[in-house]
Short mmCIF file of C-alpha atoms and ligand atoms in Angstrom, two decimals:
data_model
loop_
_atom_site.label_atom_id
_atom_site.label_comp_id
_atom_site.label_asym_id
_atom_site.label_seq_id
_atom_site.Cartn_x
_atom_site.Cartn_y
_atom_site.Cartn_z
CA MET C 20 100.12 74.56 146.26
CA ARG C 21 102.27 72.99 148.93
CA THR C 22 103.81 69.58 148.39
CA VAL C 23 103.90 67.60 151.59
CA ARG C 24 105.71 64.30 152.06
CA THR C 25 105.03 63.40 155.67
CA ILE C 26 101.89 62.60 157.62
CA THR C 27 102.95 64.96 160.40
CA GLU C 28 103.35 67.94 158.08
CA LEU C 29 100.05 67.28 156.31
CA ARG C 30 98.22 66.96 159.63
CA GLY C 31 99.72 70.28 160.73
CA MET C 32 98.38 72.06 157.63
CA ILE C 33 94.98 70.48 157.94
CA HIS C 34 94.79 71.40 161.62
CA VAL C 35 95.20 75.09 160.73
CA TRP C 36 92.47 74.87 158.07
CA ARG C 37 90.12 73.05 160.44
CA ASN C 38 90.62 75.68 163.13
CA LYS C 39 89.45 78.28 160.63
CA GLY C 40 86.32 76.19 160.01
CA GLU C 41 87.31 75.32 156.44
CA ARG C 42 85.77 72.43 154.57
CA ILE C 43 88.23 69.91 153.16
CA ALA C 44 87.98 67.74 150.05
CA PHE C 45 90.34 64.90 149.23
CA VAL C 46 91.15 63.32 145.85
CA PRO C 47 93.45 60.28 145.93
CA THR C 48 95.34 59.39 142.73
CA MET C 49 98.26 57.32 141.55
CA GLY C 50 99.48 60.18 139.35
CA ASN C 51 99.99 60.25 135.58
CA LEU C 52 97.10 62.64 135.62
CA HIS C 53 94.73 63.07 132.67
CA ALA C 54 91.60 65.10 132.03
CA GLY C 55 89.55 62.64 134.09
CA HIS C 56 91.63 63.37 137.18
CA ILE C 57 91.46 67.11 136.52
CA HIS C 58 87.68 66.82 136.40
CA LEU C 59 87.77 65.16 139.85
CA MET C 60 89.85 68.09 141.13
CA ALA C 61 87.32 70.56 139.71
CA GLN C 62 84.50 68.78 141.53
CA ALA C 63 86.51 68.92 144.75
CA VAL C 64 87.35 72.62 144.34
CA HIS C 65 83.67 73.33 143.78
CA ARG C 66 82.63 71.64 147.02
CA ALA C 67 85.25 72.63 149.58
CA ASP C 68 87.46 75.47 150.80
CA ARG C 69 90.61 73.35 150.64
CA VAL C 70 91.55 70.49 148.33
CA VAL C 71 94.13 67.86 149.18
CA ALA C 72 95.24 65.52 146.38
CA SER C 73 97.55 62.57 146.82
CA ILE C 74 99.86 60.88 144.38
CA PHE C 75 100.89 57.46 145.60
CA VAL C 76 101.46 54.35 143.51
CA ASN C 77 100.23 51.96 146.15
CA PRO C 78 102.23 48.71 146.09
CA MET C 79 99.58 46.96 148.15
CA GLN C 80 97.00 47.02 145.36
CA PHE C 81 99.26 45.53 142.66
CA GLY C 82 99.61 41.78 142.13
CA ALA C 83 103.04 40.18 141.82
CA ASN C 84 102.85 40.12 138.01
CA GLU C 85 101.24 43.54 137.58
CA ASP C 86 102.66 46.88 136.54
CA PHE C 87 103.73 48.41 139.89
CA THR C 88 107.30 49.09 138.78
CA THR C 89 106.38 50.27 135.28
CA TYR C 90 103.31 52.32 136.26
CA PRO C 91 103.90 55.76 134.66
CA ARG C 92 105.32 58.30 137.11
CA THR C 93 105.03 61.86 135.76
CA LEU C 94 105.42 63.97 138.88
CA SER C 95 106.56 67.28 137.35
CA ALA C 96 103.66 67.50 134.91
CA ASP C 97 101.22 66.25 137.58
CA SER C 98 102.34 68.90 140.11
CA ILE C 99 101.86 71.68 137.57
CA ALA C 100 98.42 70.38 136.60
CA LEU C 101 97.28 70.13 140.24
CA ALA C 102 98.57 73.62 141.10
CA GLU C 103 96.89 75.09 138.03
CA ASN C 104 93.60 73.44 138.94
CA GLY C 105 93.13 74.82 142.42
CA VAL C 106 94.63 72.07 144.61
CA HIS C 107 96.03 73.45 147.88
CA ALA C 108 98.12 70.52 149.04
CA LEU C 109 99.73 67.60 147.24
CA PHE C 110 100.43 64.68 149.55
CA LEU C 111 103.33 62.70 148.15
CA PRO C 112 104.34 60.06 150.68
CA GLU C 113 107.10 57.51 150.26
CA VAL C 114 106.06 53.86 150.60
CA SER C 115 107.87 53.76 153.97
CA GLU C 116 105.80 56.70 155.24
CA LEU C 117 102.53 54.85 154.70
CA TYR C 118 103.81 51.31 155.34
CA PRO C 119 106.60 51.54 157.93
CA HIS C 120 106.52 47.76 158.42
CA GLY C 121 106.12 47.03 154.70
CA ALA C 122 102.88 46.78 152.74
CA GLU C 123 102.75 43.02 153.27
CA ASN C 124 102.88 43.42 157.08
CA THR C 125 100.35 46.17 157.54
CA THR C 126 96.88 46.00 159.10
CA ARG C 127 94.38 45.37 156.33
CA VAL C 128 90.90 46.56 155.50
CA GLU C 129 88.75 44.07 153.61
CA VAL C 130 85.32 44.96 152.32
CA VAL C 131 83.87 41.47 152.44
CA GLY C 132 81.82 40.31 149.46
CA LEU C 133 82.53 43.19 147.11
CA SER C 134 86.29 42.63 147.04
CA ASP C 135 86.58 39.20 145.49
CA ILE C 136 84.15 39.37 142.57
CA LEU C 137 84.68 40.77 139.04
CA CYS C 138 87.98 42.73 139.09
CA GLY C 139 88.67 41.31 142.56
CA ALA C 140 88.43 37.76 141.19
CA SER C 141 90.99 38.54 138.49
CA ARG C 142 93.19 40.64 140.76
CA PRO C 143 93.25 38.87 144.16
CA GLY C 144 94.10 41.26 146.98
CA HIS C 145 93.63 44.35 144.81
CA PHE C 146 90.65 45.78 146.67
CA VAL C 147 92.15 44.99 150.08
CA GLY C 148 95.08 47.13 148.95
CA VAL C 149 92.77 49.89 147.74
CA ALA C 150 90.55 49.87 150.85
CA THR C 151 93.56 49.80 153.17
CA VAL C 152 95.37 52.73 151.56
CA VAL C 153 92.21 54.81 151.15
CA ASN C 154 91.30 54.18 154.79
CA LYS C 155 94.78 55.32 155.82
CA PHE C 156 94.42 58.46 153.68
CA PHE C 157 91.01 59.14 155.22
CA ASN C 158 92.47 58.84 158.73
CA ILE C 159 95.33 61.18 157.83
CA VAL C 160 93.34 63.84 155.95
CA GLN C 161 89.97 63.44 157.68
CA PRO C 162 88.21 65.11 154.75
CA ASP C 163 84.58 66.18 154.70
CA ILE C 164 84.27 64.82 151.17
CA ALA C 165 86.34 62.51 148.97
CA VAL C 166 86.04 62.30 145.21
CA PHE C 167 86.37 59.16 143.04
CA GLY C 168 85.74 58.43 139.36
CA GLU C 169 82.89 56.16 138.31
CA LYS C 170 85.17 54.52 135.75
CA ASP C 171 86.44 52.35 138.59
CA TYR C 172 82.88 51.50 139.52
CA GLN C 173 83.67 48.51 141.73
CA GLN C 174 86.33 50.53 143.55
CA LEU C 175 83.77 53.28 144.18
CA LEU C 176 81.36 50.76 145.73
CA VAL C 177 84.15 49.23 147.83
CA ILE C 178 84.97 52.68 149.20
CA ARG C 179 81.33 53.55 149.82
CA ARG C 180 80.80 50.26 151.70
CA MET C 181 83.98 50.72 153.71
CA VAL C 182 82.91 54.22 154.75
CA ALA C 183 79.48 52.94 155.78
CA ASP C 184 80.77 49.84 157.59
CA LEU C 185 83.47 51.74 159.49
CA CYS C 186 81.17 54.71 160.26
CA LEU C 187 83.54 57.21 158.70
CA PRO C 188 82.02 60.72 158.60
CA ILE C 189 83.00 61.33 154.98
CA THR C 190 80.78 62.00 151.97
CA ILE C 191 81.89 59.98 148.94
CA LEU C 192 81.27 61.69 145.63
CA GLY C 193 81.27 59.54 142.49
CA VAL C 194 82.01 61.50 139.32
CA PRO C 195 80.98 60.36 135.81
CA THR C 196 83.69 59.00 133.56
CA VAL C 197 85.50 61.42 131.27
CA ARG C 198 85.92 59.98 127.77
CA GLU C 199 88.11 60.54 124.74
CA PRO C 200 86.25 61.85 121.66
CA ASP C 201 85.81 58.26 120.39
CA GLY C 202 84.30 57.14 123.71
CA LEU C 203 87.29 55.40 125.31
CA ALA C 204 87.27 56.01 129.06
CA MET C 205 90.28 58.07 130.11
CA SER C 206 92.80 56.00 132.03
CA SER C 207 96.45 56.26 132.93
CA ARG C 208 96.89 52.80 131.41
CA ASN C 209 95.65 53.90 127.95
CA GLY C 210 99.21 55.05 127.34
CA TYR C 211 100.28 51.39 127.26
CA LEU C 212 98.24 50.78 124.08
CA THR C 213 99.96 50.58 120.70
CA ALA C 214 98.52 52.81 117.95
CA GLU C 215 96.62 49.86 116.53
CA GLN C 216 95.26 48.79 119.93
CA ARG C 217 94.30 52.38 120.70
CA SER C 218 92.27 52.69 117.50
CA GLY C 219 90.27 49.56 118.43
CA ALA C 220 89.97 50.34 122.15
CA SER C 221 86.78 52.39 121.89
CA ARG C 222 84.96 49.20 120.82
CA LEU C 223 84.78 48.36 124.52
CA TYR C 224 82.53 51.34 125.15
CA GLN C 225 80.55 50.66 121.97
CA VAL C 226 79.79 47.10 123.11
CA LEU C 227 78.68 48.43 126.53
CA ARG C 228 76.48 50.98 124.79
CA ALA C 229 74.91 48.33 122.58
CA THR C 230 73.99 46.30 125.67
CA HIS C 231 72.66 49.44 127.35
CA GLN C 232 70.51 50.00 124.26
CA HIS C 233 69.15 46.41 124.32
CA ILE C 234 68.20 46.77 128.00
CA SER C 235 66.54 50.12 127.45
CA GLU C 236 64.52 48.50 124.64
CA GLY C 237 63.29 45.80 127.03
CA ALA C 238 65.84 42.96 126.91
CA ARG C 239 65.94 41.21 130.31
CA ASP C 240 67.92 38.03 129.67
CA TYR C 241 71.06 39.37 131.31
CA ALA C 242 72.98 36.10 131.01
CA MET C 243 72.44 36.11 127.27
CA LEU C 244 73.37 39.80 127.01
CA ALA C 245 76.57 39.02 128.90
CA GLU C 246 77.45 36.16 126.56
CA GLN C 247 76.74 38.37 123.53
CA GLY C 248 78.90 41.12 125.02
CA MET C 249 81.78 38.67 125.60
CA GLN C 250 81.51 37.50 121.99
CA ALA C 251 81.37 41.05 120.64
CA LEU C 252 84.53 41.87 122.60
CA ARG C 253 86.28 38.79 121.20
CA ASP C 254 85.16 39.78 117.68
CA ALA C 255 86.67 43.24 118.29
CA GLY C 256 90.04 41.67 119.11
CA PHE C 257 89.90 41.83 122.93
CA THR C 258 90.48 39.00 125.35
CA PRO C 259 87.55 39.64 127.66
CA ASP C 260 87.89 39.08 131.37
CA TYR C 261 84.21 39.66 132.15
CA PHE C 262 81.17 41.34 130.67
CA THR C 263 78.18 41.38 132.97
CA VAL C 264 74.99 43.15 133.99
CA ARG C 265 74.76 43.74 137.75
CA ARG C 266 72.74 45.66 140.31
CA SER C 267 74.35 49.05 140.63
CA HIS C 268 74.24 49.22 144.45
CA ASP C 269 75.89 45.89 145.31
CA LEU C 270 77.11 44.31 142.05
CA MET C 271 74.98 41.21 142.60
CA LEU C 272 73.14 39.61 139.67
CA PRO C 273 69.84 41.40 139.03
CA GLU C 274 66.62 39.87 140.24
CA PRO C 275 63.18 40.55 138.77
CA GLY C 276 62.14 44.03 139.90
CA ASP C 277 65.66 45.42 140.20
CA SER C 278 65.74 48.63 138.23
CA GLU C 279 69.12 50.25 138.90
CA LEU C 280 71.71 48.33 136.94
CA VAL C 281 75.24 48.68 135.68
CA VAL C 282 76.84 46.95 132.71
CA LEU C 283 80.50 46.31 133.48
CA ALA C 284 83.35 44.99 131.39
CA ALA C 285 87.03 44.24 131.73
CA ALA C 286 89.03 43.16 128.71
CA TRP C 287 92.61 42.79 127.65
CA SER C 288 93.93 44.56 124.59
CA GLY C 289 97.30 42.89 124.23
CA SER C 290 98.91 43.24 127.65
CA THR C 291 96.72 46.18 128.73
CA ARG C 292 93.66 45.54 130.87
CA LEU C 293 90.86 48.03 130.21
CA ILE C 294 87.74 48.46 132.32
CA ASP C 295 84.59 50.43 131.71
CA ASN C 296 80.91 50.50 132.66
CA ILE C 297 77.58 52.15 131.97
CA GLN C 298 74.80 52.59 134.50
CA ILE C 299 71.17 52.16 133.49
CA ASP C 300 67.86 52.71 135.25
CA ILE C 301 65.03 50.67 133.75
O1 PAF O 572 91.93 54.78 141.57
C1 PAF O 572 93.12 54.94 141.94
O2 PAF O 572 93.88 55.68 141.34
C2 PAF O 572 93.62 54.17 143.14
O3 PAF O 572 93.03 52.93 143.24
C3 PAF O 572 93.46 54.95 144.46
C4 PAF O 572 92.00 55.23 144.77
C5 PAF O 572 94.22 56.27 144.36
C6 PAF O 572 94.03 54.15 145.64
O4 PAF O 572 95.38 53.88 145.45
#
């Protein structure tokens, strides 16, 4: 695996691969890799001749009071894991390489509508930061396929919509969430949890599953299910941000006849914000 820090060098490598007719997959990450990320790499390796992964803690998608400076940076272990799992190039740009005029002064990409609801309502500007950096990566790598986890379900839809709206010739692959044995969705931020918080954290998934079960048994009062979910999260010791049933293709509230749904939740365990979701077809 080659580690590449500049756009020019990465483009040079990709040019050679393209000239040989090779198919390229791209997996963006912020590092601190866990089994969920490795699963994304495996999907990429399976679908392309060459895999490019990036590690970049993107300042543009963090709010002023969020964890940009403390976000875990574990480059040595991450590099080994990527090399051992078939990645051909690790793109590791400095902030100044991607944002030469500063992240606050860069051209922005906003996916209107999807960006300011749910997580976007709690984290203003977050999805503009995500869409902007992912669009830049797409322009640099020009992959045939890019791989994202379904754990960040709203992010996945933002990316899909951006690709459609901007006519980018890239297939977006969403990959099911990888979970710990007790059901907790794998996340780089799980490491922030204290032992006590960690032992209660899987309740988030259990509450989602209970709602999934109610819907599969015929419950259709989604507002009531959401209120029950919020209460169940409070009872489990979380401070819920939202718990809601939405249409899986656009995250709008379901209307009679909608059959493809997703139950989404975001909740604080102490100072750690956890998110998770379950899709359901009724
Ligand atoms: O999901 C993430 O890790 C980040 O939001 C992403 C897609 C790498 C963009 O910075």
